[in-house]
């Protein structure tokens, strides 16, 4: 009963506040804020949103930057896979940013896709190697298999090195 009485009093107070709410002032304030966010071409207003988008982009890149030292470390397969995922997140983010800001990120996004592909190939080889090693093979078959995987890994790593030398992964955010 005490709780019911308290709820009734709260409802009366809330009703009184709603009655005195100045909706015209709130509506005017919201329209004013909205007009500053959208320019005449219905694009996101650059002073407000570009900084926000850039800050988020930088945060995503920080994870990549932290993992870049493991790019060629053959013993750090988990870190390389984490790098691939971080690159993918950044690429997805930049694809959205490109649409919102009407900027051309195509070449840069293509580079990020290539990094993902090359790192993905190395991870796939690692996973495949574990899977195949668990299967029933003779010692000779296992030796041949491991040699083939090592050769393929070497070729894939060389492709990653070549791509990295020609198109180094660097932070970019176009305004």
Coordinates of C-alpha atoms in Angstrom, one line a residue:
X1 CA 0.0 0.0 0.0
X2 CA 2.9 2.3 0.8
X3 CA 4.5 1.6 -2.5
X4 CA 1.2 2.2 -4.3
X5 CA 0.8 5.6 -2.6
X6 CA 4.4 6.5 -3.6
X7 CA 3.8 5.5 -7.2
X8 CA 0.6 7.6 -7.3
X9 CA 2.5 10.7 -5.9
X10 CA 5.2 10.1 -8.5
X11 CA 2.6 9.9 -11.3
X12 CA 1.0 13.2 -10.2
X13 CA 4.4 14.9 -10.1
X14 CA 5.3 13.5 -13.5
X15 CA 2.0 14.7 -15.0
X16 CA 2.5 18.2 -13.6
X17 CA 6.0 18.3 -15.1
X18 CA 4.8 17.1 -18.5
X19 CA 2.0 19.7 -18.4
X20 CA 4.5 22.5 -18.0
X21 CA 7.0 21.1 -20.5
X22 CA 7.8 23.7 -23.2
X23 CA 7.7 21.5 -26.3
X24 CA 8.1 24.5 -28.6
X25 CA 11.4 25.4 -27.1
X26 CA 12.6 21.8 -27.2
X27 CA 11.5 21.4 -30.8
X28 CA 13.3 24.7 -31.8
X29 CA 16.5 23.5 -30.0
X30 CA 16.4 20.1 -31.7
X31 CA 15.9 21.7 -35.1
X32 CA 18.8 24.1 -34.5
X33 CA 21.1 21.3 -33.5
X34 CA 20.0 19.2 -36.5
X35 CA 20.5 22.1 -38.9
X36 CA 24.1 22.4 -37.8
X37 CA 24.7 18.7 -38.3
X38 CA 23.4 18.6 -41.9
X39 CA 24.6 21.0 -44.6
X40 CA 22.7 22.0 -47.7
X41 CA 23.8 18.8 -49.6
X42 CA 22.4 16.6 -46.8
X43 CA 26.0 15.5 -46.0
X44 CA 27.2 15.1 -42.5
X45 CA 28.6 18.4 -41.3
X46 CA 32.4 18.2 -41.4
X47 CA 33.4 20.2 -38.3
X48 CA 31.3 18.1 -36.1
X49 CA 31.4 14.6 -37.6
X50 CA 34.8 14.4 -39.3
X51 CA 36.6 14.8 -36.0
X52 CA 34.4 12.1 -34.4
X53 CA 34.9 9.7 -37.4
X54 CA 38.7 10.4 -37.4
X55 CA 39.0 9.7 -33.7
X56 CA 37.2 6.4 -34.1
X57 CA 39.4 5.5 -37.1
X58 CA 42.5 6.3 -35.1
X59 CA 41.3 4.0 -32.2
X60 CA 40.8 1.2 -34.7
X61 CA 44.2 1.8 -36.2
X62 CA 45.9 1.7 -32.8
X63 CA 45.1 -2.0 -32.5
X64 CA 46.7 -2.6 -35.9
X65 CA 49.7 -0.6 -34.9
X66 CA 50.1 -2.6 -31.8
X67 CA 50.1 -5.9 -33.8
X68 CA 52.2 -4.8 -36.8
X69 CA 55.5 -5.9 -35.2
X70 CA 54.2 -9.5 -35.5
X71 CA 53.5 -9.3 -39.2
X72 CA 56.4 -11.4 -40.3
X73 CA 56.9 -13.4 -37.0
X74 CA 56.3 -17.0 -38.0
X75 CA 56.0 -17.9 -34.3
X76 CA 53.2 -15.4 -33.7
X77 CA 50.4 -16.9 -35.8
X78 CA 47.7 -15.9 -33.3
X79 CA 48.9 -12.3 -33.3
X80 CA 49.0 -12.2 -37.1
X81 CA 45.4 -13.5 -37.1
X82 CA 44.4 -10.8 -34.6
X83 CA 46.1 -8.3 -37.0
X84 CA 44.0 -9.6 -39.9
X85 CA 40.8 -9.2 -37.8
X86 CA 41.8 -5.7 -36.8
X87 CA 42.5 -4.7 -40.4
X88 CA 39.1 -6.1 -41.3
X89 CA 37.3 -4.0 -38.7
X90 CA 39.2 -0.9 -39.8
X91 CA 38.3 -1.6 -43.5
X92 CA 34.6 -2.1 -42.7
X93 CA 34.7 1.2 -40.7
X94 CA 36.3 3.1 -43.5
X95 CA 33.8 1.7 -46.0
X96 CA 31.1 3.3 -44.0
X97 CA 33.1 6.5 -43.5
X98 CA 33.6 6.7 -47.3
X99 CA 29.8 6.5 -47.8
X100 CA 29.0 9.1 -45.1
X101 CA 31.7 11.6 -46.2
X102 CA 31.5 10.9 -50.0
X103 CA 35.3 10.4 -50.1
X104 CA 37.1 8.0 -52.4
X105 CA 38.8 5.3 -50.3
X106 CA 38.8 2.7 -53.0
X107 CA 42.6 2.3 -53.5
X108 CA 43.2 2.3 -49.8
X109 CA 40.4 -0.2 -49.1
X110 CA 41.8 -2.5 -51.9
X111 CA 45.2 -2.5 -50.0
X112 CA 43.5 -3.4 -46.8
X113 CA 41.6 -6.2 -48.6
X114 CA 44.9 -7.5 -49.9
X115 CA 46.5 -7.5 -46.5
X116 CA 43.5 -9.4 -45.2
X117 CA 43.8 -11.9 -48.0
X118 CA 47.5 -12.5 -47.5
X119 CA 47.2 -12.8 -43.7
X120 CA 44.2 -15.0 -44.2
X121 CA 46.1 -17.4 -46.4
X122 CA 48.8 -17.7 -43.7
X123 CA 46.2 -18.4 -41.1
X124 CA 44.4 -20.9 -43.3
X125 CA 47.6 -22.8 -43.8
X126 CA 48.2 -22.9 -40.0
X127 CA 44.6 -24.2 -39.4
X128 CA 44.9 -26.7 -42.3
X129 CA 48.2 -28.0 -41.1
X130 CA 46.8 -28.7 -37.6
X131 CA 43.7 -30.4 -39.1
X132 CA 45.7 -32.5 -41.5
X133 CA 48.3 -33.5 -38.9
X134 CA 45.6 -34.9 -36.7
X135 CA 44.5 -37.2 -39.6
X136 CA 45.8 -40.7 -40.0
X137 CA 48.9 -40.5 -42.2
X138 CA 52.0 -42.5 -42.5
X139 CA 55.2 -40.9 -41.4
X140 CA 56.3 -40.5 -45.0
X141 CA 52.9 -38.9 -45.9
X142 CA 53.2 -36.6 -42.9
X143 CA 56.7 -35.6 -43.9
X144 CA 55.6 -34.8 -47.5
X145 CA 52.6 -33.0 -46.2
X146 CA 54.6 -30.8 -43.8
X147 CA 57.1 -30.0 -46.5
X148 CA 54.4 -28.9 -48.9
X149 CA 52.8 -26.8 -46.2
X150 CA 56.1 -25.2 -45.3
X151 CA 56.8 -24.4 -49.0
X152 CA 53.3 -22.9 -49.4
X153 CA 53.8 -20.9 -46.2
X154 CA 57.1 -19.6 -47.4
X155 CA 55.6 -18.5 -50.7
X156 CA 52.7 -16.8 -48.9
X157 CA 55.0 -15.1 -46.5
X158 CA 57.2 -13.9 -49.4
X159 CA 54.1 -12.5 -51.1
X160 CA 53.2 -10.6 -47.9
X161 CA 56.7 -9.2 -47.6
X162 CA 56.6 -8.1 -51.3
X163 CA 53.2 -6.5 -50.9
X164 CA 54.3 -4.8 -47.6
X165 CA 57.4 -3.4 -49.3
X166 CA 55.4 -2.0 -52.3
X167 CA 52.3 -0.9 -50.3
X168 CA 53.2 -0.3 -46.6
X169 CA 50.3 -0.3 -44.2
X170 CA 50.0 3.2 -42.8
X171 CA 47.3 5.2 -41.1
X172 CA 45.1 7.2 -43.5
X173 CA 42.0 9.2 -43.0
X174 CA 40.8 11.5 -45.8
X175 CA 39.0 14.7 -45.1

